[in-house]
Each structure stands twice: as structure tokens, then as C-alpha cells.
CSV table of C-alpha atoms in Angstrom, one decimal:
chain,number,residue,atom,x,y,z
A,1,UNK,CA,19.2,-19.0,7.9
A,2,UNK,CA,20.9,-16.8,10.4
A,3,UNK,CA,20.5,-17.5,14.1
A,4,UNK,CA,18.1,-15.1,15.8
A,5,UNK,CA,19.6,-13.4,18.9
A,6,UNK,CA,17.4,-13.5,21.8
A,7,UNK,CA,17.5,-10.3,24.1
A,8,UNK,CA,15.4,-8.9,26.8
A,9,UNK,CA,13.9,-5.6,26.4
A,10,UNK,CA,16.7,-3.9,28.4
A,11,UNK,CA,19.3,-5.7,26.6
A,12,UNK,CA,17.9,-4.6,23.3
A,13,UNK,CA,17.6,-1.0,24.7
A,14,UNK,CA,21.4,-1.0,25.6
A,15,UNK,CA,22.1,-2.3,21.9
A,16,UNK,CA,20.1,0.4,20.4
A,17,UNK,CA,21.8,3.0,22.6
A,18,UNK,CA,25.1,1.6,21.3
A,19,UNK,CA,23.8,1.8,17.7
A,20,UNK,CA,23.0,5.5,18.3
A,21,UNK,CA,26.4,5.9,19.3
A,22,UNK,CA,27.7,4.2,16.2
A,23,UNK,CA,28.6,0.9,17.6
A,24,UNK,CA,29.1,-1.4,14.5
A,25,UNK,CA,28.8,-4.6,16.6
A,26,UNK,CA,25.3,-3.4,18.1
A,27,UNK,CA,24.2,-2.8,14.4
A,28,UNK,CA,25.3,-6.4,13.4
A,29,UNK,CA,23.5,-7.9,16.4
A,30,UNK,CA,20.3,-6.0,15.7
A,31,UNK,CA,20.7,-7.0,11.9
A,32,UNK,CA,21.1,-10.7,13.1
A,33,UNK,CA,18.0,-10.5,15.2
A,34,UNK,CA,15.6,-8.8,13.0
A,35,UNK,CA,16.8,-9.4,9.2
A,36,UNK,CA,14.9,-12.7,8.8
A,37,UNK,CA,11.7,-11.1,10.3
A,38,UNK,CA,12.0,-8.2,7.9
A,39,UNK,CA,12.9,-10.2,5.0
A,40,UNK,CA,9.7,-12.2,5.4
A,41,UNK,CA,7.6,-9.0,5.6
A,42,UNK,CA,9.1,-7.6,2.5
A,43,UNK,CA,8.7,-10.8,0.6
A,44,UNK,CA,5.1,-11.0,1.5
A,45,UNK,CA,4.6,-7.5,0.0
A,46,UNK,CA,6.8,-7.9,-3.1
A,47,UNK,CA,6.6,-11.7,-3.9
A,48,UNK,CA,10.1,-11.6,-5.5
A,49,UNK,CA,13.2,-12.9,-3.7
A,50,UNK,CA,15.6,-10.7,-5.6
A,51,UNK,CA,13.5,-7.5,-4.8
A,52,UNK,CA,13.2,-8.5,-1.0
A,53,UNK,CA,17.1,-9.0,-0.9
A,54,UNK,CA,17.6,-5.6,-2.4
A,55,UNK,CA,15.1,-3.6,-0.2
A,56,UNK,CA,16.3,-5.4,2.9
A,57,UNK,CA,19.8,-4.0,2.3
A,58,UNK,CA,18.2,-0.6,1.8
A,59,UNK,CA,16.3,-0.7,4.9
A,60,UNK,CA,19.3,-1.4,7.0
A,61,UNK,CA,21.4,1.1,5.3
A,62,UNK,CA,18.7,3.5,6.2
A,63,UNK,CA,18.9,2.4,9.9
A,64,UNK,CA,22.7,2.9,10.0
A,65,UNK,CA,22.4,6.2,8.2
A,66,UNK,CA,19.7,7.5,10.5
A,67,UNK,CA,20.9,5.9,13.7
A,68,UNK,CA,21.3,9.3,15.4
A,69,UNK,CA,17.5,9.9,15.2
A,70,UNK,CA,16.5,6.6,16.9
A,71,UNK,CA,14.9,6.9,20.3
A,72,UNK,CA,16.2,4.0,22.5
A,73,UNK,CA,13.2,4.5,25.0
A,74,UNK,CA,10.8,3.6,22.1
A,75,UNK,CA,10.1,0.2,20.4
A,76,UNK,CA,12.8,-0.5,17.9
A,77,UNK,CA,11.0,-3.3,16.4
A,78,UNK,CA,8.0,-0.9,15.6
A,79,UNK,CA,10.4,1.8,14.2
A,80,UNK,CA,12.1,-0.8,12.1
A,81,UNK,CA,8.7,-2.1,10.7
A,82,UNK,CA,7.8,1.5,9.8
A,83,UNK,CA,11.0,2.0,8.0
A,84,UNK,CA,10.5,-1.3,6.1
A,85,UNK,CA,7.0,-0.4,5.1
A,86,UNK,CA,8.1,3.0,3.8
A,87,UNK,CA,11.0,1.6,1.8
A,88,UNK,CA,8.6,-0.9,0.1
A,89,UNK,CA,6.1,1.9,-0.6
A,90,UNK,CA,8.9,4.1,-1.9
A,91,UNK,CA,10.0,1.3,-4.3
A,92,UNK,CA,6.5,0.8,-5.6
A,93,UNK,CA,6.0,4.7,-6.3
A,94,UNK,CA,9.3,4.7,-8.2
A,95,UNK,CA,8.2,1.6,-10.2
A,96,UNK,CA,4.9,3.4,-11.0
A,97,UNK,CA,6.7,6.0,-13.0
A,98,UNK,CA,8.2,3.3,-15.3
A,99,UNK,CA,7.1,4.0,-18.9
A,100,UNK,CA,6.5,0.3,-19.7
A,101,UNK,CA,4.4,-0.2,-16.6
A,102,UNK,CA,2.2,2.9,-17.4
A,103,UNK,CA,1.7,1.6,-20.9
A,104,UNK,CA,0.6,-1.7,-19.6
A,105,UNK,CA,-1.8,0.1,-17.2
A,106,UNK,CA,-3.3,1.9,-20.0
A,107,UNK,CA,-3.8,-1.3,-22.1
A,108,UNK,CA,-5.2,-3.2,-19.1
A,109,UNK,CA,-7.4,-0.3,-17.8
A,110,UNK,CA,-10.7,-2.2,-18.2
A,111,UNK,CA,-9.4,-5.2,-16.2
A,112,UNK,CA,-7.8,-2.9,-13.4
A,113,UNK,CA,-11.4,-1.3,-13.3
A,114,UNK,CA,-12.8,-4.8,-12.5
A,115,UNK,CA,-10.1,-5.1,-9.8
A,116,UNK,CA,-11.1,-1.8,-8.3
A,117,UNK,CA,-14.7,-2.7,-8.3
A,118,UNK,CA,-14.0,-5.5,-5.8
A,119,UNK,CA,-11.5,-3.4,-3.9
A,120,UNK,CA,-13.8,-0.6,-3.5
A,121,UNK,CA,-16.9,-2.4,-2.3
A,122,UNK,CA,-14.8,-4.2,0.6
A,123,UNK,CA,-16.2,-2.7,3.8
A,124,UNK,CA,-12.6,-2.7,5.2
A,125,UNK,CA,-11.6,0.0,2.9
A,126,UNK,CA,-14.5,2.6,3.7
A,127,UNK,CA,-12.0,5.4,4.2
A,128,UNK,CA,-10.6,5.6,0.7
A,129,UNK,CA,-14.0,5.1,-0.8
A,130,UNK,CA,-15.5,7.9,1.4
A,131,UNK,CA,-12.8,10.3,0.3
A,132,UNK,CA,-13.4,9.3,-3.4
A,133,UNK,CA,-17.3,9.9,-2.9
A,134,UNK,CA,-16.5,13.4,-1.6
A,135,UNK,CA,-15.0,14.4,-5.0
A,136,UNK,CA,-18.3,13.7,-6.8
A,137,UNK,CA,-21.2,16.2,-7.1
A,138,UNK,CA,-24.1,15.7,-4.6
A,139,UNK,CA,-26.4,14.1,-7.3
A,140,UNK,CA,-23.8,11.8,-8.8
A,141,UNK,CA,-22.8,10.7,-5.3
A,142,UNK,CA,-26.4,9.9,-4.3
A,143,UNK,CA,-26.9,7.9,-7.5
A,144,UNK,CA,-23.9,6.0,-6.9
A,145,UNK,CA,-24.9,5.3,-3.3
A,146,UNK,CA,-28.4,4.1,-4.3
A,147,UNK,CA,-27.2,1.8,-6.9
A,148,UNK,CA,-24.1,0.3,-5.3
A,149,UNK,CA,-25.0,0.4,-1.7
A,150,UNK,CA,-28.7,0.0,-1.6
A,151,UNK,CA,-28.8,-2.3,-4.8
A,152,UNK,CA,-31.6,-0.4,-6.4
A,153,UNK,CA,-32.5,-0.6,-10.1
A,154,UNK,CA,-32.0,2.2,-12.6
A,155,UNK,CA,-35.8,2.8,-12.6
A,156,UNK,CA,-36.1,2.8,-8.8
A,157,UNK,CA,-33.4,5.5,-8.6
A,158,UNK,CA,-35.1,7.3,-11.5
A,159,UNK,CA,-38.3,7.4,-9.5
A,160,UNK,CA,-36.7,8.5,-6.3
A,161,UNK,CA,-34.8,11.4,-8.0
A,162,UNK,CA,-37.4,12.2,-10.5
A,163,UNK,CA,-35.0,11.9,-13.4
A,164,UNK,CA,-34.8,9.3,-16.4
A,165,UNK,CA,-33.3,6.0,-16.1
A,166,UNK,CA,-30.8,6.8,-18.9
A,167,UNK,CA,-29.6,9.7,-16.8
A,168,UNK,CA,-29.3,7.4,-13.8
A,169,UNK,CA,-27.2,5.2,-16.0
A,170,UNK,CA,-24.9,7.9,-17.4
A,171,UNK,CA,-24.4,9.5,-14.1
A,172,UNK,CA,-23.4,6.0,-12.6
A,173,UNK,CA,-20.9,5.2,-15.3
A,174,UNK,CA,-19.2,8.7,-14.8
A,175,UNK,CA,-19.2,8.2,-10.8
A,176,UNK,CA,-17.8,4.9,-11.1
A,177,UNK,CA,-15.1,6.1,-13.4
A,178,UNK,CA,-14.2,9.0,-11.1
A,179,UNK,CA,-14.0,6.9,-8.1
A,180,UNK,CA,-11.8,4.3,-9.7
A,181,UNK,CA,-9.6,6.9,-11.0
A,182,UNK,CA,-9.3,8.5,-7.5
A,183,UNK,CA,-8.5,5.1,-5.8
A,184,UNK,CA,-5.9,4.4,-8.6
A,185,UNK,CA,-4.1,7.6,-7.7
A,186,UNK,CA,-4.5,7.8,-4.1
A,187,UNK,CA,-4.3,4.3,-2.6
A,188,UNK,CA,-0.9,2.9,-1.9
A,189,UNK,CA,-2.6,-0.6,-1.4
A,190,UNK,CA,-4.3,-0.6,-4.7
A,191,UNK,CA,-1.1,0.8,-6.5
A,192,UNK,CA,0.6,-2.3,-5.0
A,193,UNK,CA,-2.2,-4.6,-6.4
A,194,UNK,CA,-1.7,-3.1,-9.8
A,195,UNK,CA,2.0,-3.3,-9.8
A,196,UNK,CA,1.6,-6.8,-8.6
A,197,UNK,CA,-0.4,-7.5,-11.6
A,198,UNK,CA,2.2,-6.0,-13.9
A,199,UNK,CA,5.1,-8.0,-12.3
A,200,UNK,CA,3.2,-11.3,-12.8
A,201,UNK,CA,2.3,-10.9,-16.4
């Protein structure tokens, strides 16, 4: 494991200023300081050493290529973490276009739906669920909320909305399918969950 260079905020700011000017030694010192931290972050997101190794090199290559755009007066660590996260997400987005993985998703769609159900009902993810709900018709959205959020039976919902229980059932199935498809297409986090399932099969 490489030795991590300790530096004060002022020292690091000077290193970043030198990096912006194209100083290779400054780049090497910043790499030495942060590469292990970034590697651990990538590995937690990908779970594979060879992928983490490859993406780590991509990240620092981007840093060197975009050094002129770095603001030395802002947190280099925060900027570096943002670059790392974007590189990992780009990797996953490219992987999602892989034909074999798409075929796997189609074959395993029922299992992925089960994963989505748990994902959706986690209160920490209200934003993506709220956005998905807005794509539904008013009646379908209300049925979903009554059944899933208020845990009402089909008969109770049917009585409230003055429709048949079978209509409630059909509308709930359609609403759930639409919401899960929305999450599948729009959530980076869930995309990573799905790809993680694929990589582990």
C-alpha cells in the first residue's frame, strides 16, 4: 500500500496550483495522497478489483487532462470524489447497453421487479418514487397510494372510489408496472443494483 502524504490545506492548495500549471510532480504527490482513498470508494461501488483498478486510472487520467479547469480555492478532495462518482456511473451506463446484460435483465425481469418493490418502499428514496407517481393517471396514482401507503384492501379501496375490486386490482398491477419501469430507466442507484446482480450471477 502506498504511503499517504500528509499535507495542510495551504500545502495542498499549492500542489493543486502547480497541478493546474502542468507540474507532473504535483500530480504524482496528489495521486499518492488520494489514490488509496479513491480506490476504496470505487471498490465499494463495483465490488471487483480489476474494475476498480481500471476506473482508478481513468479517474486520474481525467484529472490530468482537465487540470486547467481545477479551481485551487475549492476543495480538491470534493472535486476528486465527484469525478470518481461520475466515472463509475459512466461505466455502469455503458455496461447497461451490453446486449448480454440486456438479455439477462429481460429473462430476470420478475426478480428485478421484486428488487424494485423493496427499493421503492424505502422512505429514503421518496424523490424517485414521487417522480414515478407523477407519470400515472390521477385514479391510478390514488389507487397505488391507498393500497401501498395506507395498506388498504382491494375492497376498502373499491368502496372509497366507488369502483369494483377487480378494477382496483387491475389498476394497481398497471401502476406498479409503470412505476418499476420508470425507476429502472431513471434511477442510477437502481441501475447499479441491477448490474450488480448481473455481475454476480
